[in-house]
XYZ file of N, CA and C in Angstrom:
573
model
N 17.570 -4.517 -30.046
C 17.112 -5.865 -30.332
C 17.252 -6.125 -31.824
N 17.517 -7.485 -32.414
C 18.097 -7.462 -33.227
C 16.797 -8.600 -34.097
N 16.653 -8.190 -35.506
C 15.092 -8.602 -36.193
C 14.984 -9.825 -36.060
N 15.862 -10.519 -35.856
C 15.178 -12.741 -35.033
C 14.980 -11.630 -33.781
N 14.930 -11.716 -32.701
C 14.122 -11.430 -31.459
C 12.965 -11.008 -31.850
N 12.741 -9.764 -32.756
C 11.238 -9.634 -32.920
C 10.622 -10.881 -33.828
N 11.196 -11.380 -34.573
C 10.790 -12.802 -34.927
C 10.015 -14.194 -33.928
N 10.826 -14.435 -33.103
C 10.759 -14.930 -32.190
C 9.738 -14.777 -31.186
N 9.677 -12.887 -30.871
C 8.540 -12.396 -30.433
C 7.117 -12.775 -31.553
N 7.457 -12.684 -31.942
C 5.740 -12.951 -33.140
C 5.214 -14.412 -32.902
N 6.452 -15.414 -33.513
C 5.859 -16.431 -33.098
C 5.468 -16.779 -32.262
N 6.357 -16.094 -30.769
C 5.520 -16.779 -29.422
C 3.822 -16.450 -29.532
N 3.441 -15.144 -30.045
C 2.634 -14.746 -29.873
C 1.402 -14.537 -30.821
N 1.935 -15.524 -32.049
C 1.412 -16.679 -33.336
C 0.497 -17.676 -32.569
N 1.874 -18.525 -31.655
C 1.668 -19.884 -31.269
C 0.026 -19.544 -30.259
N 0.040 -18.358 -29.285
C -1.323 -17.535 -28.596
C -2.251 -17.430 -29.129
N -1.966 -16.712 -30.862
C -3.446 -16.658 -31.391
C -3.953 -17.766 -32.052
N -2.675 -19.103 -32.614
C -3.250 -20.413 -33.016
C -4.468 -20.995 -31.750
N -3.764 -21.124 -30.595
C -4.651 -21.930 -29.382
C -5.589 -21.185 -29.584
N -5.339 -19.641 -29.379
C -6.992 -18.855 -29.284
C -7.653 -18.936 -30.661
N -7.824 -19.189 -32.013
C -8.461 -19.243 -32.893
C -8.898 -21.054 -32.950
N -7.685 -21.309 -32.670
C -8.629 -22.924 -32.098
C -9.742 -23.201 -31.398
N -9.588 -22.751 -30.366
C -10.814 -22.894 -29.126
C -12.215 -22.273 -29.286
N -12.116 -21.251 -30.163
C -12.860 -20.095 -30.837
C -13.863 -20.569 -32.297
N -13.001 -21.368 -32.787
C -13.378 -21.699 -34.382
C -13.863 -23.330 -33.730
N -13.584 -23.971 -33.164
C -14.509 -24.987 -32.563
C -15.834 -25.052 -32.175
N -15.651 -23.600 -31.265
C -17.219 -23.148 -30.276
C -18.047 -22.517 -31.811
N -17.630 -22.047 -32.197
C -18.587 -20.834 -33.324
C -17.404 -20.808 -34.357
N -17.889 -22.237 -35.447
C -17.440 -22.492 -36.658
C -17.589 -21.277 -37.582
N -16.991 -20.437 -38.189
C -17.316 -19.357 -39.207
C -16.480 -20.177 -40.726
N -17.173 -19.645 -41.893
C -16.121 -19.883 -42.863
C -15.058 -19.153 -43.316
N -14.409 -19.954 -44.135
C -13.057 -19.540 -44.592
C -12.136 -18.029 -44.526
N -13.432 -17.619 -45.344
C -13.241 -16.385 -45.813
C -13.281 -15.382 -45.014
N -14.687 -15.454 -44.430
C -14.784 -14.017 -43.250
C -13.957 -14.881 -42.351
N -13.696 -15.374 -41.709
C -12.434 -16.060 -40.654
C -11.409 -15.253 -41.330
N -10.612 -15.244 -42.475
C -9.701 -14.697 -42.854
C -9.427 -13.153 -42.335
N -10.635 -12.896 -42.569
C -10.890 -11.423 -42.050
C -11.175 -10.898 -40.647
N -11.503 -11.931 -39.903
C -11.499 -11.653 -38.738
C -10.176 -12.125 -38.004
N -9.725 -13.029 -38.342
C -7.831 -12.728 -38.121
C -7.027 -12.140 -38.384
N -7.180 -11.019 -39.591
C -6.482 -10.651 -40.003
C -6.821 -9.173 -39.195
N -7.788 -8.916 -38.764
C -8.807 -7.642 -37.957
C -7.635 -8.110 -36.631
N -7.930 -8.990 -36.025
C -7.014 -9.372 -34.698
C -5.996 -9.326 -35.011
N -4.966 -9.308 -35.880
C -3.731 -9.204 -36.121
C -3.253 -8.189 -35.840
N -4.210 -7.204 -36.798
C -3.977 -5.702 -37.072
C -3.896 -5.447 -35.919
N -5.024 -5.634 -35.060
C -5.130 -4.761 -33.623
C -4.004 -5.188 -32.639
N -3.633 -6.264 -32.800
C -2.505 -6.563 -32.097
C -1.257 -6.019 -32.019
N -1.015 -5.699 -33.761
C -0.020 -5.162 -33.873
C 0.151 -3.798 -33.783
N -0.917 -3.409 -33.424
C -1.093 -1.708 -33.025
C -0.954 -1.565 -31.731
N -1.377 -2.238 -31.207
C -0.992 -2.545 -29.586
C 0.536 -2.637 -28.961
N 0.839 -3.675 -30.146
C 2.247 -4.353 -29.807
C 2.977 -2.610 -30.139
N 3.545 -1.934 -31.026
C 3.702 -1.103 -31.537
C 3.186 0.695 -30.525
N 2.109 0.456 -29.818
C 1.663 1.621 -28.986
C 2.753 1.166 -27.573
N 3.068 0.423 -27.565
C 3.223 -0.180 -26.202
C 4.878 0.045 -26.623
N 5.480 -0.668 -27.248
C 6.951 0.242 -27.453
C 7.126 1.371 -27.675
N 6.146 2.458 -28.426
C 5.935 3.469 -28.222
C 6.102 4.280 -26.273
N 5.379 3.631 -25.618
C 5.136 3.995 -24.818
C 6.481 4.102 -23.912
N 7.053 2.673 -23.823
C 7.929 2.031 -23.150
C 9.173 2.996 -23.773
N 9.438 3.333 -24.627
C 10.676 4.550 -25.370
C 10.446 5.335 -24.496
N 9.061 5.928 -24.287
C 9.346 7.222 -22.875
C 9.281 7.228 -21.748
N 8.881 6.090 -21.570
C 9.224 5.511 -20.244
C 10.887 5.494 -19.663
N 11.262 4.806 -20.996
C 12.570 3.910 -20.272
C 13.498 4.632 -19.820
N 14.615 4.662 -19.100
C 15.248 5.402 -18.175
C 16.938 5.885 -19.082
N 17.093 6.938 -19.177
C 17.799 7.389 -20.563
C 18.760 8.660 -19.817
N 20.190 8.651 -20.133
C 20.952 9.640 -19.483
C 21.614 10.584 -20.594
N 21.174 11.961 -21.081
C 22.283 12.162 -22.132
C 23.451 12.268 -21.984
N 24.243 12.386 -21.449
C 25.842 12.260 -20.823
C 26.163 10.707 -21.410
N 25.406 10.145 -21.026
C 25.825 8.179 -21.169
C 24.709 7.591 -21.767
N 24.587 7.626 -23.004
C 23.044 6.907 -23.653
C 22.613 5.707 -22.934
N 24.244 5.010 -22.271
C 24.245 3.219 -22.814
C 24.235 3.209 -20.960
N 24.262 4.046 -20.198
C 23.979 3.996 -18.763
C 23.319 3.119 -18.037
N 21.640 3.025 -18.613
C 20.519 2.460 -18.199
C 20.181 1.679 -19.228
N 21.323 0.468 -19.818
C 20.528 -0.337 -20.400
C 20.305 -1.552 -19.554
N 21.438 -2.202 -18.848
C 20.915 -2.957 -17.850
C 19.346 -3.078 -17.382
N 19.501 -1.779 -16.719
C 18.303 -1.457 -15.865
C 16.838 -1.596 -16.682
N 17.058 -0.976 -18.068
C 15.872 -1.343 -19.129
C 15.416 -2.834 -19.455
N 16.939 -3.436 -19.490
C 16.716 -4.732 -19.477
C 16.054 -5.545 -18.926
N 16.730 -5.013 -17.219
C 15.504 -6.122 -16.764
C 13.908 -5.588 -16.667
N 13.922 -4.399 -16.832
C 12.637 -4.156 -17.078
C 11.620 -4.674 -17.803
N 12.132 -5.192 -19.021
C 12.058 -6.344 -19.995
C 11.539 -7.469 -19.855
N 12.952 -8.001 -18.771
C 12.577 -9.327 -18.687
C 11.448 -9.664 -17.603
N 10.972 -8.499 -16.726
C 9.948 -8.332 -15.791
C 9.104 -8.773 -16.162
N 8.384 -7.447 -17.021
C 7.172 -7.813 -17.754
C 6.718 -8.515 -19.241
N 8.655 -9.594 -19.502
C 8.189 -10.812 -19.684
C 8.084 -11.990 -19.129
N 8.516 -11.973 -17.996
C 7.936 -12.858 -16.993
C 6.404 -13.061 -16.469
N 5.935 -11.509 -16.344
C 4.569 -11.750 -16.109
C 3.370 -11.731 -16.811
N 3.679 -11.620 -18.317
C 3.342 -12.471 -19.867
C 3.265 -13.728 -19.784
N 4.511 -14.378 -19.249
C 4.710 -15.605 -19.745
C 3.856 -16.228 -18.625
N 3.567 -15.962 -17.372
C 3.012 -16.566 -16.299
C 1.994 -16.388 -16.296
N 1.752 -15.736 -17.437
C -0.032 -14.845 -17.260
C -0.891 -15.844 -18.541
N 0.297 -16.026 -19.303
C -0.099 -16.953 -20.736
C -0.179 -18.440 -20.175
N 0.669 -18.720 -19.318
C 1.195 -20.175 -18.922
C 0.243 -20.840 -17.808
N -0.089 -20.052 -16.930
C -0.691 -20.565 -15.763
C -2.602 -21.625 -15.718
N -2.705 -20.763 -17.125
C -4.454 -21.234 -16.681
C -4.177 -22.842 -17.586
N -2.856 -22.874 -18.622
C -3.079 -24.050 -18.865
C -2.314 -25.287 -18.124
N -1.829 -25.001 -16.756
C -1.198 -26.090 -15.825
C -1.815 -26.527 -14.986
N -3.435 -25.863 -15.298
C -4.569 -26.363 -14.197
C -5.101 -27.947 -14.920
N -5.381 -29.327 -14.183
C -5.944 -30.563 -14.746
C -7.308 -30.094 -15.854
N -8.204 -29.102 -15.374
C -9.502 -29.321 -16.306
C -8.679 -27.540 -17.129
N -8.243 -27.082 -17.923
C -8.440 -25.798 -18.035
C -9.674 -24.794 -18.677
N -10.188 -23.859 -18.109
C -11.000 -23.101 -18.410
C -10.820 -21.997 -19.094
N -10.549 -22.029 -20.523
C -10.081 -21.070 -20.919
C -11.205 -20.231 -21.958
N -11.023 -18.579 -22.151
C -11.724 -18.101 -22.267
C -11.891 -18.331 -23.997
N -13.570 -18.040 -24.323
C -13.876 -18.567 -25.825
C -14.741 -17.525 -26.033
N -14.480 -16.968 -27.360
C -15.184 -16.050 -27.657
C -16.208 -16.362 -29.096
N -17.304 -15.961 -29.209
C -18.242 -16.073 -30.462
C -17.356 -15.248 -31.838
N -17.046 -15.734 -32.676
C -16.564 -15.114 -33.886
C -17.636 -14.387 -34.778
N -19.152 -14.931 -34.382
C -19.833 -14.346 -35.261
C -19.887 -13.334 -34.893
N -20.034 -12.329 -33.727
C -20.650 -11.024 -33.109
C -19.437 -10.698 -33.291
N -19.551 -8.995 -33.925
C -18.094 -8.394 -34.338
C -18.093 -7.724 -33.147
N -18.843 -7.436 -31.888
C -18.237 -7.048 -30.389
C -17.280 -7.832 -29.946
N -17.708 -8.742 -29.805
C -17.130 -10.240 -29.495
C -15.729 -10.298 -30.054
N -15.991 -10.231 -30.963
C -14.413 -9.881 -31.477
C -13.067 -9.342 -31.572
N -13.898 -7.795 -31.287
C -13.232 -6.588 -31.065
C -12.714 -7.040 -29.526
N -13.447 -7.252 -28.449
C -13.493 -7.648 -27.468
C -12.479 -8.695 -26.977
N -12.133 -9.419 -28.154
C -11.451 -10.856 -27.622
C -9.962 -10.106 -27.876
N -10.023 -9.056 -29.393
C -8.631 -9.134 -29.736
C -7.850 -8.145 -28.651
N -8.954 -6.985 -28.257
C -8.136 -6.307 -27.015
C -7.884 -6.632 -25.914
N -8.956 -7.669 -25.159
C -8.417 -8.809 -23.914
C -7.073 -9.327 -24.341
N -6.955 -10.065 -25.512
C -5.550 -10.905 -26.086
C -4.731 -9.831 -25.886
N -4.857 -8.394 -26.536
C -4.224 -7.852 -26.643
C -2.921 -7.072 -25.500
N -3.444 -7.246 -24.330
C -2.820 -6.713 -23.262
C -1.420 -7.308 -22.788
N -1.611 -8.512 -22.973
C -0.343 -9.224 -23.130
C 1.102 -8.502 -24.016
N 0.458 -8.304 -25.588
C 0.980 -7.809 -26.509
C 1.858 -6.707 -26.096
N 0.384 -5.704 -25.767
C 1.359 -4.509 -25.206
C 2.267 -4.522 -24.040
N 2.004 -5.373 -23.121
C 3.041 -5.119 -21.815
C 4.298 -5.929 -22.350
N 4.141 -6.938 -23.610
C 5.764 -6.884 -24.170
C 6.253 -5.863 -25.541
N 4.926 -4.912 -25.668
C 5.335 -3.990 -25.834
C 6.505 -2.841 -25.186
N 5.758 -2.620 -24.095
C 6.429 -1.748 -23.266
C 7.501 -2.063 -22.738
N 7.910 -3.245 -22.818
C 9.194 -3.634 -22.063
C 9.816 -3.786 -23.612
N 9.461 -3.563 -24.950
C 10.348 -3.496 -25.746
C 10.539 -2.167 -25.946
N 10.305 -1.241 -25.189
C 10.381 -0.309 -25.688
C 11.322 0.336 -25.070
N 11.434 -0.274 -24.007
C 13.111 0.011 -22.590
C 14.002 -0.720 -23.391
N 13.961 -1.731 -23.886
C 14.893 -2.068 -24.419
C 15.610 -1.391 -25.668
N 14.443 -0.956 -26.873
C 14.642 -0.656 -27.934
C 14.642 0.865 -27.598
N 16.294 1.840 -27.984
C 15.973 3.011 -28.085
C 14.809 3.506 -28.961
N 15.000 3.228 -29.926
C 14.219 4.186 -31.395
C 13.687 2.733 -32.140
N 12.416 1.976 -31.785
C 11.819 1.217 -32.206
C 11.959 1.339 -33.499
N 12.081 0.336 -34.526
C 11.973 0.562 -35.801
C 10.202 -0.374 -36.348
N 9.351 0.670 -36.872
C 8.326 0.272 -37.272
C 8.143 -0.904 -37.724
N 9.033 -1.592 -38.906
C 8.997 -2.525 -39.632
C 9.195 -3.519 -39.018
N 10.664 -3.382 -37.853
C 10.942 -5.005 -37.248
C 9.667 -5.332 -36.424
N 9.166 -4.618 -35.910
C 7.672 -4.299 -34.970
C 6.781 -4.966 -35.971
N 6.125 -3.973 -36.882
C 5.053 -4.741 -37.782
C 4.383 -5.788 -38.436
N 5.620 -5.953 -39.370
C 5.652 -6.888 -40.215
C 5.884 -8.691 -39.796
N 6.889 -8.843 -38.659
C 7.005 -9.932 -38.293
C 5.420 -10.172 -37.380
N 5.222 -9.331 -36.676
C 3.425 -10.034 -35.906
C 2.467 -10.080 -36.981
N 2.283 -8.858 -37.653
C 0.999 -9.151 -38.688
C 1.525 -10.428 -39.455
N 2.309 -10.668 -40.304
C 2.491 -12.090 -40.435
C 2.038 -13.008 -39.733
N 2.634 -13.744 -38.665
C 2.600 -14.452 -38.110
C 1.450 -14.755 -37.215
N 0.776 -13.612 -36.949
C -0.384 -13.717 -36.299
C -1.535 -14.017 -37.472
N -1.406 -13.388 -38.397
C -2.661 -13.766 -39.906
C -2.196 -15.400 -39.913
N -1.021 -15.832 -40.512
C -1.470 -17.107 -40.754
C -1.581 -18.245 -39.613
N -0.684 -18.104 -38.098
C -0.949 -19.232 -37.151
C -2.638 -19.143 -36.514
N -3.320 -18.027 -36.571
C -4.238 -17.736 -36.367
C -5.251 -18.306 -37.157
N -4.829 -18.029 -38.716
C -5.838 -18.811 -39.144
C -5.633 -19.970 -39.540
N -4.513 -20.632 -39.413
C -4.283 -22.323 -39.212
C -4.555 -22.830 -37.854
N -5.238 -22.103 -36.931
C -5.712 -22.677 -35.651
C -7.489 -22.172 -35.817
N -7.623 -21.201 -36.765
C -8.894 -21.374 -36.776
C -9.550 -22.743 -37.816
N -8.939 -23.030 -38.717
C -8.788 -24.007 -39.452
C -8.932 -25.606 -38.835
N -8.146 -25.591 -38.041
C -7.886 -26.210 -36.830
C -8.842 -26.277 -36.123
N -9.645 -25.726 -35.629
C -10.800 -25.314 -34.752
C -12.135 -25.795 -36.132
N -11.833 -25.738 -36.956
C -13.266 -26.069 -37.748
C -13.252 -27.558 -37.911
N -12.009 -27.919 -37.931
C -11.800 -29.429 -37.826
C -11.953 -30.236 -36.807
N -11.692 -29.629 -35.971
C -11.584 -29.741 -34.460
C -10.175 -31.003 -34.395
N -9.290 -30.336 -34.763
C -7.615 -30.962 -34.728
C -7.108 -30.722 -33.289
N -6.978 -32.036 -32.918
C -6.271 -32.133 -31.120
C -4.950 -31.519 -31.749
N -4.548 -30.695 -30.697
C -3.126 -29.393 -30.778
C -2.558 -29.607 -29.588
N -2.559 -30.444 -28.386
C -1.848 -30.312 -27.277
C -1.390 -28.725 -26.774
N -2.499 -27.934 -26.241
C -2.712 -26.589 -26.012
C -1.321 -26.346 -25.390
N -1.270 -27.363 -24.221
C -0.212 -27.096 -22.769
C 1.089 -27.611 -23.932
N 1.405 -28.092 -24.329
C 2.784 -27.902 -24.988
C 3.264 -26.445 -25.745
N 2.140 -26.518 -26.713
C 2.395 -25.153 -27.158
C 2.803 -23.988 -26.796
N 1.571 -23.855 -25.565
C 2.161 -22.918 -24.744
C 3.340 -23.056 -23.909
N 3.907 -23.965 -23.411
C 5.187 -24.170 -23.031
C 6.089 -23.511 -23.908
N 5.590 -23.813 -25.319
C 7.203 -23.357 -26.626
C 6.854 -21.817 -26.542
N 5.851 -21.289 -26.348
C 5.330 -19.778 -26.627
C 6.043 -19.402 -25.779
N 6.076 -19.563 -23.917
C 6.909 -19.004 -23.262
C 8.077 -19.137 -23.080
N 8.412 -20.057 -23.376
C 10.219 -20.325 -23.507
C 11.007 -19.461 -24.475
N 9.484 -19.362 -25.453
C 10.373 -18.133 -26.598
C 10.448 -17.111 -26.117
N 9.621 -16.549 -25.453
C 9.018 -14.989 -24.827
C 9.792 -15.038 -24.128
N 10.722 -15.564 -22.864
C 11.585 -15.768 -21.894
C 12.839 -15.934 -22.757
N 12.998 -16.364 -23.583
C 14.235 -16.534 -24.517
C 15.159 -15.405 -25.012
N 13.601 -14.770 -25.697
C 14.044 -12.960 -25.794
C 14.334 -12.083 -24.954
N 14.004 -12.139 -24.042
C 14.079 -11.446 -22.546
C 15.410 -11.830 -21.809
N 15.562 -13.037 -21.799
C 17.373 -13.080 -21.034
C 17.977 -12.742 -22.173
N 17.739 -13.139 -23.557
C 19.081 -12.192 -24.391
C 19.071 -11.177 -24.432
N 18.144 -10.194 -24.145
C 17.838 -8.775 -24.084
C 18.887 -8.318 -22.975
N 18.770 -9.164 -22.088
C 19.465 -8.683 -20.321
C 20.961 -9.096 -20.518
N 21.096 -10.340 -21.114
C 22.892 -10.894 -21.611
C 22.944 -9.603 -22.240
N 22.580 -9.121 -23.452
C 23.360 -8.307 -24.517
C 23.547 -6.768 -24.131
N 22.995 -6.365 -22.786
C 22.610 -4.987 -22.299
C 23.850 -4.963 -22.117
């Protein structure tokens, strides 16, 4: 995978923690500062997630030494599997008329911890399917593009949330999965 896909991957999953620091920073306004820090706490954990989960998915994925390039297909769609059921898993609760989506207290640092590893599961299962894809994950394309992107859309939706700025949730998430699905058929084209 080539460093725009993990790009691409971040933002979809930017555009996730904007809605979720929105909905969050509305219910239980925090200021500036510790907000900073508590996104930047969810970032981290995300990206340790994101990062354990390609980890994982490297020994998982199905590998021939005779023919390295054998089972990339097959990794591929492995890929695009369990980004399909990311994207349907991210997409679905907001195509309901009233949506009920889950809100967590920012002040209680359980609560927190709590919200970023619920969020987090997502992360990792496109972890793991990057990790069929990606022989030998490289740390940095992994890292650096989510902790970015998750620190600042996160905290421009918590920002957002103190203001209480209408964001059209269900669009967003539309662009989040189209990206997440975006990466995933080029993953399967380029195998």
């Amino acid at each position: 995978m080539s460093l725009i896909s993990y790009i691409i991957l971040a933002l979809a999953f930017g555009i996730d923690a904007m809605l979720l620091f929105r909905r969050c920073g509305e219910a239980t306004p925090v200021q500036l500062l510790p907000g900073l820090g508590i996104v930047a706490a969810v970032a981290v954990i995300h990206t340790v997630l994101y990062w354990l989960g390609a980890w994982v998915g490297n020994y998982l994925a199905f590998y021939s030494p005779e023919e390295p390039d054998r089972y990339n297909d097959l990794n591929s769609y492995v890929f695009l599997g369990l980004a399909v059921v990311v994207a349907i898993k991210l997409l679905a609760p907001y195509l309901r008329r009233e949506p009920q989506l889950p809100v967590f207290n920012l002040t209680n640092r359980l609560a927190v911890l709590s919200m970023a590893v619920a969020t987090g599961v997502n992360i990792l299962l496109v972890g793991v399917g990057t990790g069929f894809v990606e022989q030998i994950p490289n740390v940095h394309k992994i890292v650096w593009p989510l902790l970015a992107t998750g620190t600042l859309l996160g905290y421009l939706g918590l920002m957002f949330g103190r203001q209480k700025v209408d964001l059209r949730p269900r669009r967003w998430m539309v662009i989040a999965s189209v990206l997440l699905l975006g990466v995933a058929i080029a993953a399967v084209v380029n195998a």
